[in-house]
XYZ file of C-alpha atoms in Angstrom:
749
model
C 33.319 -106.003 46.746
C 32.184 -104.724 43.369
C 28.959 -103.737 41.670
C 27.773 -105.363 38.433
C 25.296 -103.722 36.043
C 23.417 -106.126 33.742
C 21.858 -104.734 30.569
C 19.597 -106.440 28.084
C 21.715 -105.875 25.003
C 25.028 -104.448 23.888
C 23.540 -101.108 22.778
C 22.280 -100.472 26.313
C 25.685 -101.320 27.754
C 27.345 -98.901 25.334
C 24.900 -96.107 26.186
C 25.376 -96.688 29.910
C 29.164 -96.593 29.632
C 28.903 -93.303 27.752
C 26.524 -91.829 30.325
C 27.979 -93.224 33.558
C 31.524 -94.329 32.912
C 32.643 -96.749 35.623
C 31.313 -94.827 38.602
C 28.597 -97.386 39.406
C 30.535 -100.502 38.482
C 31.231 -102.933 35.692
C 28.642 -103.119 32.891
C 27.931 -106.412 31.101
C 25.245 -107.027 28.445
C 23.035 -110.028 27.935
C 21.767 -110.945 24.488
C 18.080 -111.040 25.187
C 17.299 -114.249 27.058
C 20.489 -116.087 27.971
C 18.384 -118.915 29.370
C 15.654 -121.098 27.925
C 13.057 -123.346 29.450
C 13.874 -127.036 29.400
C 12.361 -129.006 26.549
C 9.526 -131.335 27.558
C 11.577 -134.522 27.174
C 14.322 -132.977 29.317
C 11.743 -133.034 32.095
C 10.079 -136.336 31.203
C 11.597 -138.624 28.537
C 8.120 -139.981 27.766
C 7.239 -136.558 26.370
C 9.611 -136.960 23.460
C 6.896 -138.782 21.519
C 4.139 -136.470 20.297
C 0.735 -137.300 21.688
C -2.346 -135.506 23.033
C -0.818 -134.966 26.470
C -0.722 -132.043 28.898
C 2.981 -131.167 29.120
C 2.923 -129.800 32.661
C 5.656 -130.787 35.110
C 4.999 -131.120 38.824
C 6.667 -127.787 39.502
C 7.992 -125.293 36.959
C 9.996 -125.975 33.836
C 13.618 -125.383 34.865
C 15.848 -122.954 32.994
C 18.812 -124.079 30.912
C 21.667 -122.090 29.362
C 20.716 -121.089 25.841
C 22.940 -121.393 22.797
C 23.288 -119.397 19.632
C 25.100 -116.158 19.023
C 27.338 -115.239 21.934
C 24.820 -116.299 24.554
C 27.002 -118.946 26.211
C 30.006 -116.616 26.450
C 27.925 -113.742 27.789
C 26.298 -115.939 30.418
C 29.696 -117.226 31.512
C 31.021 -113.673 31.780
C 28.064 -112.578 33.907
C 28.313 -115.687 36.107
C 32.002 -115.065 36.721
C 31.376 -111.402 37.547
C 28.564 -112.278 39.963
C 30.974 -114.381 42.026
C 33.111 -111.302 42.598
C 30.390 -108.780 43.487
C 27.906 -108.181 46.274
C 25.713 -105.619 44.489
C 23.829 -105.934 41.193
C 21.923 -103.281 39.261
C 19.489 -104.549 36.637
C 19.303 -102.134 33.705
C 17.290 -104.177 31.236
C 14.185 -102.794 29.504
C 11.605 -101.677 32.000
C 8.759 -104.020 31.217
C 7.659 -107.524 32.086
C 9.972 -109.268 29.635
C 12.918 -107.035 30.447
C 12.535 -107.842 34.121
C 12.555 -111.551 33.304
C 15.689 -111.282 31.173
C 17.713 -109.793 34.002
C 16.282 -111.518 37.033
C 16.156 -115.031 35.593
C 19.969 -114.981 35.444
C 20.183 -114.173 39.148
C 17.621 -116.853 39.984
C 19.388 -119.434 37.813
C 22.782 -118.980 39.489
C 21.308 -118.522 42.963
C 22.682 -115.014 43.514
C 21.887 -113.716 47.012
C 23.518 -110.279 47.097
C 21.841 -106.864 47.029
C 19.913 -106.128 43.818
C 18.612 -102.759 42.628
C 16.657 -101.759 39.551
C 17.215 -98.859 37.153
C 13.983 -97.647 35.552
C 14.186 -95.695 32.278
C 12.111 -95.221 29.135
C 14.791 -93.646 26.947
C 18.518 -94.271 26.543
C 19.982 -90.790 26.283
C 22.648 -89.787 28.855
C 20.418 -87.523 30.951
C 17.622 -90.102 31.265
C 20.101 -92.822 32.212
C 21.848 -90.641 34.789
C 18.495 -89.692 36.300
C 17.491 -93.362 36.470
C 20.673 -94.315 38.301
C 20.137 -91.456 40.719
C 16.768 -93.001 41.627
C 17.515 -96.722 41.846
C 14.760 -98.912 43.291
C 15.073 -102.113 45.321
C 14.590 -104.942 42.865
C 12.247 -106.623 45.347
C 9.638 -104.025 44.383
C 9.634 -105.538 40.873
C 9.116 -109.098 42.108
C 5.456 -109.168 40.964
C 6.522 -108.067 37.475
C 9.049 -110.899 37.365
C 6.508 -113.445 38.571
C 4.040 -112.311 35.910
C 6.736 -112.834 33.272
C 7.493 -116.306 34.656
C 3.778 -117.136 34.570
C 3.556 -115.986 30.948
C 6.606 -117.990 29.939
C 5.594 -121.187 31.730
C 1.934 -121.024 30.717
C 2.839 -120.395 27.083
C 5.101 -123.434 27.060
C 2.457 -125.684 28.597
C -0.488 -124.369 26.598
C 1.102 -123.901 23.189
C 3.148 -127.073 23.044
C 0.414 -129.289 24.472
C -2.248 -128.014 22.101
C 0.052 -127.877 19.077
C 0.923 -131.532 19.509
C -2.710 -132.435 20.124
C -3.958 -130.485 17.091
C -1.252 -131.966 14.868
C -2.052 -135.520 15.952
C -5.833 -135.150 15.717
C -6.537 -132.581 12.971
C -3.891 -133.048 10.284
C -5.236 -134.509 7.038
C -4.258 -138.125 6.278
C -1.022 -138.280 4.352
C -0.272 -134.602 4.869
C 2.847 -133.234 6.467
C 3.204 -130.244 8.732
C 2.563 -128.937 12.202
C -0.736 -127.320 13.132
C 0.376 -124.532 15.403
C -1.960 -123.418 18.169
C -1.086 -120.360 20.246
C -2.887 -118.384 22.892
C -2.632 -115.231 20.769
C -2.086 -116.583 17.270
C -5.202 -118.748 17.012
C -7.659 -116.023 18.117
C -5.911 -113.624 15.738
C -6.529 -116.081 12.913
C -10.144 -116.232 14.093
C -10.518 -112.462 13.784
C -9.371 -112.581 10.152
C -11.504 -115.639 9.357
C -14.635 -114.117 10.873
C -14.184 -111.017 8.735
C -13.590 -113.160 5.641
C -16.754 -115.164 6.270
C -18.659 -111.958 6.872
C -17.484 -110.658 3.483
C -18.248 -113.905 1.679
C -21.717 -114.120 3.188
C -22.466 -110.456 2.640
C -25.442 -109.792 0.393
C -25.383 -106.232 -0.969
C -28.641 -104.333 -0.956
C -29.647 -101.516 -3.249
C -31.071 -98.386 -1.685
C -31.863 -94.861 -2.797
C -31.351 -91.291 -1.684
C -32.853 -88.103 -3.107
C -30.892 -84.873 -3.628
C -32.341 -81.530 -4.706
C -31.161 -77.952 -5.189
C -32.454 -75.470 -2.599
C -32.736 -71.861 -3.719
C -32.895 -68.960 -1.258
C -32.667 -65.205 -1.760
C -28.868 -65.093 -1.553
C -27.829 -68.327 -3.192
C -28.272 -72.056 -3.730
C -27.106 -75.237 -1.981
C -27.853 -78.950 -1.988
C -30.308 -80.703 0.330
C -30.575 -84.460 0.686
C -33.059 -87.013 1.926
C -30.865 -89.809 3.297
C -32.602 -91.862 6.013
C -30.642 -93.763 8.659
C -29.593 -97.314 7.668
C -32.574 -98.947 9.364
C -34.975 -96.705 7.416
C -33.255 -96.707 4.033
C -35.400 -96.533 0.910
C -35.267 -99.933 -0.787
C -37.963 -99.214 -3.386
C -37.050 -96.998 -6.347
C -40.716 -96.136 -6.875
C -40.808 -94.736 -3.351
C -37.701 -92.657 -4.062
C -39.217 -91.386 -7.310
C -42.366 -90.354 -5.439
C -40.280 -88.403 -2.913
C -38.389 -86.694 -5.737
C -41.649 -85.749 -7.426
C -43.021 -84.323 -4.172
C -39.843 -82.294 -3.650
C -39.844 -80.750 -7.122
C -40.761 -77.051 -6.796
C -41.762 -77.480 -3.173
C -41.435 -74.222 -1.260
C -41.298 -74.104 2.466
C -39.529 -72.709 5.532
C -36.042 -73.808 6.562
C -35.151 -74.774 10.096
C -31.660 -73.399 10.661
C -29.495 -74.197 13.680
C -26.111 -72.576 14.130
C -23.753 -73.976 16.781
C -20.212 -73.084 17.690
C -18.366 -76.270 18.532
C -14.894 -77.322 19.536
C -12.976 -80.536 19.161
C -10.066 -81.613 21.350
C -6.961 -83.189 19.788
C -6.682 -86.965 19.452
C -4.853 -89.134 21.964
C -1.104 -89.571 21.722
C 0.263 -92.686 20.042
C 0.915 -96.053 21.570
C 2.467 -98.705 19.330
C -0.828 -100.191 18.055
C -2.124 -96.729 17.141
C 1.141 -96.007 15.313
C 0.916 -99.299 13.430
C -2.674 -98.635 12.441
C -1.934 -95.087 11.267
C 1.185 -96.038 9.304
C -0.675 -98.919 7.679
C -3.551 -96.697 6.601
C -1.461 -93.759 5.417
C 1.625 -95.371 3.943
C 0.767 -99.054 3.600
C 3.386 -100.096 6.139
C 3.231 -103.502 7.758
C 3.028 -103.638 11.526
C 6.543 -105.071 11.635
C 7.931 -102.255 9.503
C 6.434 -99.632 11.789
C 7.949 -101.284 14.851
C 11.331 -101.640 13.160
C 11.478 -97.961 12.179
C 10.304 -96.856 15.622
C 12.908 -99.068 17.296
C 15.660 -97.447 15.240
C 14.429 -93.985 16.255
C 14.517 -95.131 19.878
C 17.921 -96.761 20.192
C 19.679 -96.301 16.841
C 23.247 -95.096 16.952
C 23.277 -91.317 17.261
C 19.453 -91.071 17.166
C 17.447 -91.847 20.343
C 14.866 -89.306 19.252
C 11.768 -90.912 20.750
C 10.758 -92.656 23.936
C 10.194 -96.402 24.246
C 8.218 -97.462 21.142
C 6.453 -100.561 22.506
C 4.119 -98.347 24.470
C 0.823 -99.743 25.717
C -0.706 -96.446 26.864
C -1.738 -93.246 25.104
C -1.144 -91.001 28.107
C 1.787 -89.246 29.758
C 2.577 -88.940 33.439
C 1.584 -85.670 35.032
C 5.192 -84.946 36.007
C 5.955 -84.729 32.267
C 3.937 -81.526 32.061
C 7.086 -79.690 33.093
C 8.790 -80.850 29.889
C 6.151 -79.443 27.542
C 7.579 -75.900 27.038
C 11.034 -77.278 26.229
C 9.714 -79.860 23.754
C 7.364 -77.392 22.052
C 10.047 -74.740 21.856
C 12.558 -77.103 20.288
C 10.134 -78.604 17.776
C 8.720 -75.285 16.606
C 12.256 -74.136 15.834
C 12.412 -76.851 13.190
C 11.522 -75.698 9.703
C 8.660 -78.152 9.318
C 6.844 -76.963 12.443
C 7.790 -73.274 12.607
C 4.427 -72.201 11.144
C 2.593 -73.606 14.166
C 3.569 -70.614 16.310
C 0.751 -68.786 14.523
C -1.780 -71.233 15.996
C -0.577 -71.544 19.586
C 1.096 -69.724 22.426
C 4.442 -71.498 22.589
C 5.129 -70.079 26.053
C 1.781 -71.319 27.385
C 0.852 -74.660 25.818
C -2.575 -76.128 26.563
C -2.387 -78.862 29.201
C -5.265 -81.344 29.341
C -5.295 -83.627 32.396
C -7.353 -86.691 33.192
C -8.558 -89.564 31.034
C -10.210 -87.158 28.604
C -6.876 -85.399 28.153
C -3.258 -86.433 27.702
C -1.597 -86.273 31.144
C -3.094 -88.772 33.570
C -1.292 -90.708 36.296
C -4.366 -92.804 36.990
C -4.490 -94.040 33.403
C -0.875 -95.233 33.716
C -1.430 -97.418 36.778
C -0.018 -100.886 36.096
C 1.441 -99.742 32.754
C 5.157 -100.019 32.004
C 5.445 -97.437 29.235
C 3.730 -94.149 28.501
C 2.795 -92.869 25.045
C 5.440 -92.549 22.321
C 6.696 -88.949 22.203
C 9.845 -87.032 21.234
C 12.703 -87.538 23.684
C 12.993 -84.364 25.756
C 16.622 -85.080 26.618
C 18.063 -84.747 23.107
C 16.402 -81.501 22.080
C 19.622 -79.508 22.244
C 21.152 -81.780 19.632
C 18.288 -82.295 17.203
C 19.971 -81.128 14.020
C 22.885 -83.558 14.195
C 20.517 -86.441 14.948
C 18.004 -85.632 12.227
C 20.624 -85.788 9.475
C 21.208 -89.452 10.371
C 17.614 -90.455 9.659
C 16.390 -92.406 6.658
C 13.299 -91.236 4.795
C 11.089 -93.675 6.699
C 12.551 -92.560 10.008
C 11.991 -88.903 9.153
C 8.393 -89.622 8.209
C 7.626 -91.508 11.417
C 9.440 -89.020 13.647
C 7.475 -86.173 12.067
C 4.225 -88.018 12.761
C 5.154 -88.491 16.427
C 6.159 -84.831 16.703
C 2.883 -83.671 15.141
C 0.930 -85.825 17.551
C 2.745 -84.315 20.541
C 2.364 -80.746 19.304
C -1.327 -81.279 18.562
C -1.858 -82.584 22.089
C -0.767 -79.276 23.625
C -2.362 -76.964 21.069
C -5.776 -75.257 21.393
C -8.998 -77.003 20.407
C -10.190 -76.927 16.830
C -13.140 -74.497 16.819
C -15.777 -74.305 14.125
C -19.263 -73.057 13.402
C -21.681 -75.727 12.267
C -24.902 -74.865 10.453
C -27.580 -77.541 10.209
C -30.466 -76.924 7.798
C -33.688 -78.895 7.519
C -36.854 -78.808 5.425
C -39.923 -81.062 5.541
C -41.510 -82.112 2.241
C -45.048 -83.484 2.689
C -45.914 -86.821 1.074
C -49.007 -88.856 1.838
C -49.612 -86.780 4.926
C -46.148 -87.426 6.366
C -43.126 -85.078 6.427
C -40.101 -86.228 4.448
C -36.970 -84.592 5.905
C -34.331 -83.020 3.654
C -31.096 -81.858 5.271
C -27.890 -79.987 4.643
C -24.914 -79.304 6.864
C -22.062 -76.825 6.638
C -19.023 -76.237 8.801
C -16.866 -73.109 8.905
C -13.507 -73.296 10.743
C -13.070 -70.488 13.259
C -9.753 -71.490 14.859
C -7.716 -74.259 13.295
C -6.024 -75.050 16.603
C -4.425 -78.496 16.772
C -5.444 -79.377 13.205
C -2.740 -77.026 11.995
C -0.203 -79.579 13.243
C -1.326 -82.061 10.612
C -0.881 -81.802 6.895
C -4.293 -83.281 6.072
C -7.821 -82.932 7.344
C -8.074 -86.602 8.248
C -5.621 -86.171 11.099
C -8.017 -87.152 13.804
C -9.033 -90.303 11.979
C -12.733 -89.629 12.432
C -15.021 -89.464 9.387
C -17.418 -86.606 9.089
C -21.007 -87.407 9.911
C -22.170 -86.490 6.425
C -21.027 -84.572 3.375
C -20.455 -80.880 4.065
C -20.650 -77.866 1.814
C -20.301 -74.117 1.935
C -23.709 -72.680 2.742
C -24.938 -69.169 1.919
C -26.043 -66.974 4.833
C -29.304 -68.440 6.146
C -31.839 -67.487 8.802
C -34.214 -69.720 10.676
C -37.666 -69.751 9.046
C -36.400 -68.427 5.730
C -38.274 -69.777 2.698
C -36.518 -71.965 0.130
C -37.590 -73.690 -3.070
C -36.428 -77.183 -4.040
C -35.776 -77.961 -7.684
C -34.072 -80.442 -9.995
C -34.497 -83.447 -7.661
C -32.491 -86.556 -8.533
C -32.687 -90.127 -7.297
C -29.255 -91.544 -6.485
C -28.903 -95.324 -6.516
C -26.543 -96.692 -3.889
C -25.504 -100.131 -2.670
C -24.413 -101.360 0.730
C -20.776 -102.395 0.948
C -19.205 -105.371 2.678
C -16.845 -104.524 5.542
C -13.225 -104.131 4.435
C -10.637 -106.801 5.059
C -7.982 -106.092 7.634
C -4.589 -104.758 6.788
C -1.802 -105.290 9.298
C -2.431 -101.994 11.049
C -6.164 -102.496 11.456
C -5.622 -106.107 12.548
C -3.268 -104.913 15.290
C -6.015 -102.512 16.335
C -8.539 -105.369 16.371
C -6.195 -107.459 18.532
C -5.831 -104.605 20.990
C -9.600 -104.079 21.065
C -10.610 -107.720 21.341
C -13.465 -106.690 23.639
C -15.396 -105.739 20.503
C -15.830 -109.445 19.766
C -17.535 -110.157 23.094
C -21.196 -109.522 23.813
C -21.349 -109.745 27.615
C -21.110 -106.133 28.943
C -19.195 -107.031 32.092
C -16.701 -109.128 30.171
C -16.266 -106.393 27.575
C -15.279 -103.966 30.324
C -12.735 -106.397 31.722
C -11.253 -106.995 28.291
C -10.774 -103.272 27.818
C -8.634 -103.302 30.947
C -6.683 -106.287 29.626
C -5.731 -104.307 26.487
C -6.620 -107.127 24.141
C -4.623 -110.118 22.978
C -0.872 -110.068 22.608
C 1.280 -107.094 23.526
C 2.509 -104.097 21.550
C 5.846 -105.873 21.180
C 4.459 -109.159 19.839
C 1.464 -108.500 17.607
C 3.455 -107.843 14.447
C 5.349 -111.114 14.923
C 2.122 -113.047 15.493
C 0.781 -111.791 12.155
C 4.048 -112.634 10.452
C 3.959 -116.132 11.914
C 0.444 -116.768 10.620
C 1.495 -115.743 7.133
C 4.615 -117.883 7.130
C 2.670 -120.915 8.313
C 0.324 -120.591 5.338
C -2.658 -119.917 7.578
C -2.993 -116.360 6.351
C -2.037 -114.638 3.121
C -2.255 -111.198 1.589
C -4.057 -109.687 -1.370
C -2.087 -106.500 -1.810
C -2.185 -104.851 1.600
C -5.302 -106.801 2.654
C -4.968 -109.906 4.814
C -6.951 -113.027 3.941
C -7.091 -116.493 5.491
C -5.811 -119.353 3.343
C -8.043 -122.407 2.788
C -6.025 -124.165 5.491
C -6.515 -121.234 7.856
C -10.268 -121.198 7.294
C -10.511 -124.955 7.737
C -8.511 -124.827 10.967
C -10.703 -122.030 12.278
C -13.917 -123.878 11.466
C -12.614 -127.095 13.012
C -11.444 -125.420 16.211
C -14.614 -123.349 16.475
C -16.673 -126.522 16.385
C -14.477 -128.655 18.647
C -12.942 -126.170 21.094
C -14.430 -122.679 20.648
C -12.382 -121.255 23.514
C -9.287 -121.620 21.338
C -10.581 -119.141 18.772
C -12.297 -116.783 21.200
C -10.266 -113.564 21.599
C -12.056 -112.982 24.877
C -10.571 -116.122 26.410
C -6.966 -115.204 25.705
C -7.538 -111.591 26.673
C -8.737 -112.772 30.060
C -5.543 -114.778 30.432
C -3.500 -111.680 29.681
C -5.456 -109.879 32.358
C -4.593 -112.631 34.819
C -0.949 -111.761 34.238
C -1.758 -108.127 34.933
C -3.318 -109.286 38.191
C -0.041 -110.917 39.139
C 1.736 -107.598 38.558
C -0.712 -105.766 40.808
C -0.569 -108.430 43.512
C -4.142 -109.658 43.040
C -3.178 -113.188 41.947
C -0.459 -115.740 42.681
C 1.620 -116.586 39.646
C 1.564 -120.334 40.292
C -2.220 -120.269 40.513
C -2.342 -118.523 37.135
C -0.110 -121.198 35.589
C -2.291 -123.957 37.074
C -5.478 -122.304 35.803
C -4.181 -122.008 32.242
C -2.855 -125.586 32.344
C -6.259 -126.775 33.524
C -7.913 -125.025 30.599
C -5.360 -126.568 28.219
C -6.149 -130.023 29.584
C -9.863 -129.475 28.979
C -9.201 -128.328 25.403
C -7.007 -131.350 24.722
C -9.965 -133.554 25.606
C -12.213 -131.551 23.310
C -9.847 -131.912 20.341
C -9.339 -135.620 20.917
C -13.084 -136.128 20.924
C -13.854 -134.120 17.792
C -14.946 -135.955 14.650
C -14.981 -133.115 12.153
C -12.992 -132.682 8.910
C -9.210 -132.596 8.991
C -6.877 -129.802 7.896
C -4.592 -129.781 4.861
C -1.832 -127.207 5.210
C -1.285 -127.234 1.466
C 1.872 -129.308 1.710
C 2.332 -132.443 -0.455
C 2.378 -135.824 1.214
C 5.639 -137.167 2.580
C 7.908 -136.966 -0.451
C 10.823 -138.519 1.391
C 9.087 -141.886 1.392
C 8.761 -141.751 -2.372
C 12.387 -141.049 -3.175
C 12.555 -137.247 -3.056
C 15.005 -135.436 -0.862
C 13.916 -135.155 2.718
C 14.031 -131.374 2.882
C 12.159 -130.891 -0.364
C 8.914 -131.123 1.560
C 10.210 -128.618 4.046
C 9.737 -130.855 7.061
C 13.005 -132.334 8.247
C 11.457 -132.257 11.715
C 8.427 -130.585 13.264
C 10.630 -127.905 14.812
C 12.438 -127.321 11.520
C 9.127 -126.967 9.748
C 7.701 -124.597 12.253
C 10.838 -122.576 12.738
C 10.909 -121.949 8.992
C 7.256 -121.025 9.084
C 7.793 -118.337 11.654
C 11.304 -117.185 10.891
C 11.696 -113.468 11.489
C 13.850 -111.112 9.455
C 17.496 -110.929 10.365
C 17.050 -107.693 12.249
C 14.260 -107.735 14.787
C 13.678 -106.776 18.343
C 14.276 -109.065 21.288
C 10.792 -108.570 22.651
C 9.120 -109.534 19.385
C 11.270 -112.610 18.983
C 10.534 -113.768 22.515
C 6.796 -113.409 22.437
C 6.443 -114.809 18.950
C 8.359 -117.892 19.901
C 6.323 -118.516 23.010
C 2.982 -117.832 21.421
C 3.734 -119.383 18.094
C 2.789 -122.983 18.456
C 5.361 -123.939 15.919
C 8.030 -123.297 18.494
C 6.032 -123.183 21.635
C 9.021 -123.842 23.822
C 11.284 -121.513 21.889
C 12.984 -118.550 23.425
C 14.505 -115.705 21.407
C 17.514 -117.544 20.129
C 18.946 -118.551 16.832
C 17.546 -121.720 15.366
C 19.618 -124.757 16.252
C 20.307 -127.580 13.880
C 17.636 -130.225 13.843
C 19.973 -132.904 15.176
C 20.644 -130.762 18.255
C 16.961 -130.649 19.120
C 15.702 -134.194 19.624
C 13.287 -132.844 22.219
C 10.870 -131.652 19.575
C 11.350 -134.312 16.958
C 8.291 -136.465 16.460
C 9.212 -139.735 14.775
C 5.655 -140.946 15.189
C 4.294 -138.238 12.846
C 4.645 -139.723 9.388
C 8.450 -140.050 9.670
C 10.520 -139.364 6.600
C 12.646 -142.282 5.461
C 16.424 -141.737 5.529
C 17.987 -140.787 2.215
C 20.221 -143.422 0.762
C 23.625 -142.437 -0.529
C 23.044 -144.592 -3.593
C 21.640 -143.073 -6.790
C 17.889 -142.837 -6.936
C 17.810 -145.205 -9.873
C 19.404 -147.892 -7.765
C 16.632 -147.801 -5.195
C 13.753 -150.200 -5.755
C 10.571 -148.440 -6.848
C 7.201 -149.536 -5.488
C 4.693 -150.433 -8.180
C 1.624 -149.665 -6.096
C 0.903 -146.430 -4.189
C 1.173 -146.522 -0.429
C -1.883 -146.397 1.788
C -1.031 -142.840 2.813
C -0.707 -141.768 -0.825
C -4.118 -143.194 -1.581
C -5.695 -141.597 1.474
C -4.255 -138.221 0.551
C -5.306 -138.564 -3.096
C -8.874 -139.442 -2.110
C -8.925 -136.499 0.288
C -7.765 -134.119 -2.459
C -10.277 -135.457 -4.963
C -13.127 -135.162 -2.500
C -12.216 -131.669 -1.377
C -11.644 -130.333 -4.904
C -14.671 -132.187 -6.276
C -12.706 -133.909 -9.037
C -12.691 -137.527 -10.136
C -9.817 -139.688 -8.969
C -8.458 -141.513 -12.068
C -8.700 -145.294 -11.633
C -5.045 -145.651 -12.606
C -4.077 -143.778 -9.437
C -5.427 -146.611 -7.337
C -3.022 -149.184 -8.755
C -0.002 -147.360 -10.182
C 2.576 -145.543 -8.069
C 3.650 -143.113 -10.810
C 0.077 -142.216 -11.760
C -0.803 -141.520 -8.136
C 2.370 -139.472 -7.679
C 1.525 -137.352 -10.737
C -1.993 -136.755 -9.444
C -0.655 -135.588 -6.090
C 1.973 -133.347 -7.689
C -0.677 -131.740 -9.878
C -3.341 -131.085 -7.250
C -1.564 -130.815 -3.894
C -0.423 -127.248 -4.408
């Protein structure tokens, strides 16, 4: 009998054929998920009608062959090959979703032969050959598969049930649309809304600092009185009094000189890359992931390891690769100067959680930090010429991070100077600080001083030689007026960071610690798509690079926070993600996790049904189809069509991002990563009971009878708009169809 190798995508199959030939067996690619979960009404016909109902079957949602692209043909090819083989090797991506993509096919067809797993984090020939030399029994990955099943099933139950409930209970009268609720998306919206409310409610305060010139025997420098935030000077008269006391004051200096060292920053995982690229170059999170993906598996590139990394450490067995990587990188023109700052033959290796190589920190983690691919170093030049400008920029950043990690510490001499100025019997401290680099160390790897991302404690300056106890005279004191600043809005990179560090939004110390282990909400592969989905659903917008909630997004947040606060609590969803991690480590049964999340969804459905707060207007005009306009002009041919459009991804995107966005995005809570099907092929998600659009007649519009009075829904929507915008509803709108229509067209934008 034969052996069949199943890959996740065609590029993997091509790389495997180049690396292995036919020695292990036939190689066939999937196209991401070849299977989907059944739609709710395929399980229970009563679920076709949208209502506040928990959509949980007695067992699990069954899988069905997916359509779109070449999925059907590829599934048929794999099924036929499985009948003729007794040995399967899964060579999909080595994470939770990759395990699901391969194993769900075997489970669906009932395959019972021997199954092994190839584990790899890069797709160059050497890595692939090494992986196939160390195949593992697939049974060892069973917990990973079960965690993926739990995620998929729970997302379907939770997202679809709560999306339907929210749409039926929260949508403004007369409005069209689908209010998407997702286990990651809704808390992400909450993070942005909380920051927006914090900014809007922020009241700036004026405060004052005093700066004076200090003169010593060998020079001058600036000293400043700048109390900590809790002790800031709010009274200008007080600041003026301090300045007056400082003028011509002479006294001894307290001088402390310390030699300090600073270790290099952690290596990059995907969220850290997205944050850095957003801050430095204004990249969106999706752009960063797209460029990194091309560096990872682009034709003739494969220059970095797996980009969707969720750890900032390397395995300790990768220490052996350091000399080869450093040697190859420092031979490149851009990094050749670094040999002056390090011993290339003896790089600095830092182990443990305070360093960069730590096996313990990688326990339960699928992918280590993003670094240059050690297996292509002998062919760098030919690969680098294939890179675009963005790819060159990102690859250089990853290389600098790796080089910095194995370079010596940054060493410097810090001089802290203090002087007490007496006022009303109390000492008023003036300070100055200076730092002199001694050994640049890892900072030489970066082109700018902000490489470590940490702000300096206070302004520094070059100080003259000083001795402790030396006398100095203060002169020319000035009062500087300052004002507190509101916190900045999030950009996509900093929002990804906030999603990863959701523990910051929780006060309970024990829960904070657990959320750190859970690594926040979403995954490195999905966060960019979640943000994109929020923007396309008109729940979040952008002001330049800054993200802001729309009025609809803020209203939805406020409504959910009042009715079902767990839905907008990042801590709740982070705990659910941790439950999936517990499945992977064998500490929880996957069915119990599904039941627990379904139970929580059922409780939240009851909370939403019972709420009596304001409704949500998604900014979409009332049902135009009923008033003679074309059905699609409102953008809502069906709830799935509306929500698919709202979360449509760019043509080129990763399989992982598409999968997780679909399952989290409540607009397509049952969706798998597949091409959108025509609305008529998806009756399972149509909702004729949600303000259905009247069929369009083939006759000219002029031939259709026109109503003289506005409909009840038109009036309800008009009153809602007038009340919300605090404008008067013209009396004519109450009796005349055209007048009401004009009012809606003018204000429902």
